Short mmCIF file of C-alpha atoms in Angstrom, two decimals:
data_model
loop_
_atom_site.label_atom_id
_atom_site.label_comp_id
_atom_site.label_asym_id
_atom_site.label_seq_id
_atom_site.Cartn_x
_atom_site.Cartn_y
_atom_site.Cartn_z
CA MET N 1 42.16 78.47 -79.43
CA LYS N 2 40.51 78.37 -82.81
CA ASP N 3 36.74 78.40 -83.16
CA SER N 4 36.91 74.95 -84.77
CA ASP N 5 38.83 73.62 -81.75
CA SER N 6 36.24 75.10 -79.42
CA GLY N 7 33.46 73.37 -81.33
CA LYS N 8 35.29 70.04 -81.16
CA TRP N 9 35.74 70.39 -77.40
CA CYS N 10 32.07 71.25 -76.93
CA ALA N 11 31.02 68.19 -78.93
CA LEU N 12 33.43 65.97 -76.99
CA PHE N 13 32.17 67.33 -73.68
CA ALA N 14 28.54 66.75 -74.71
CA GLU N 15 29.34 63.16 -75.71
CA ALA N 16 31.11 62.52 -72.40
CA HIS N 17 28.15 63.97 -70.51
CA ARG N 18 25.74 61.64 -72.32
CA ALA N 19 27.97 58.65 -71.50
CA VAL N 20 27.96 59.57 -67.80
CA ASP N 21 24.16 59.90 -67.86
CA VAL N 22 23.80 56.41 -69.37
CA LEU N 23 26.19 54.88 -66.84
CA SER N 24 24.44 56.65 -63.96
CA ALA N 25 21.04 55.37 -65.08
CA THR N 26 22.39 51.83 -65.40
CA ARG N 27 23.99 52.01 -61.97
CA LEU N 28 20.81 53.34 -60.36
CA ARG N 29 18.77 50.56 -61.96
CA ARG N 30 21.21 47.95 -60.59
CA ILE N 31 21.08 49.51 -57.11
CA GLU N 32 17.28 49.32 -57.16
CA GLU N 33 17.42 45.66 -58.24
CA ILE N 34 19.75 44.82 -55.34
CA ARG N 35 17.64 46.80 -52.87
CA ALA N 36 14.49 44.94 -53.96
CA ALA N 37 16.25 41.57 -53.66
CA LEU N 38 17.51 42.48 -50.17
CA GLU N 39 14.03 43.50 -49.05
CA ALA N 40 12.58 40.27 -50.48
CA GLY N 41 15.27 38.23 -48.75
CA ILE N 42 16.46 36.69 -52.00
CA TYR N 43 19.77 38.51 -52.50
CA ARG N 44 22.68 36.11 -52.38
CA VAL N 45 26.38 36.91 -52.46
CA ASP N 46 28.94 34.53 -53.92
CA GLY N 47 31.66 34.43 -51.26
CA ARG N 48 34.23 33.21 -53.74
CA LEU N 49 33.68 36.25 -55.98
CA VAL N 50 33.95 38.58 -52.99
CA ALA N 51 37.21 36.93 -51.91
CA GLU N 52 38.64 37.12 -55.45
CA LYS N 53 37.81 40.82 -55.65
CA MET N 54 39.36 41.51 -52.24
CA VAL N 55 42.58 39.73 -53.21
CA SER N 56 42.81 41.45 -56.59
CA ASP N 57 42.28 44.85 -54.93
CA VAL N 58 45.09 44.18 -52.42
CA VAL N 59 47.44 43.00 -55.18
CA ARG N 60 46.66 46.11 -57.25
CA GLU N 61 47.28 48.35 -54.24
CA LEU N 62 50.60 46.66 -53.44
CA ARG N 63 51.75 47.01 -57.04
CA ALA N 64 50.81 50.69 -57.03
CA ARG N 65 52.87 51.27 -53.88
CA ARG N 66 55.98 49.78 -55.49
CA ARG N 67 55.90 52.31 -58.33
#
C-alpha cells in the first residue's frame, strides 16, 4: 500500500467515525425524549405505523429468503 493510500484510508476512517458519533448522539437524544414522555405518561404510539412497519419487515424478510 502506498503512503498516499494509507492517508486516504485514515481520513475516510476518521470521517466515518465522526458520522457514527453524530448518529449515536442523535439516537441517545431521541431515547431520552421517549423515556421522558413515558415517565410523564404522554408517550403515544400510532398503531397504524407500528402495523405498517411490522408488515414491511415481514415482506422484506420473505423476499430475502427467496434469494
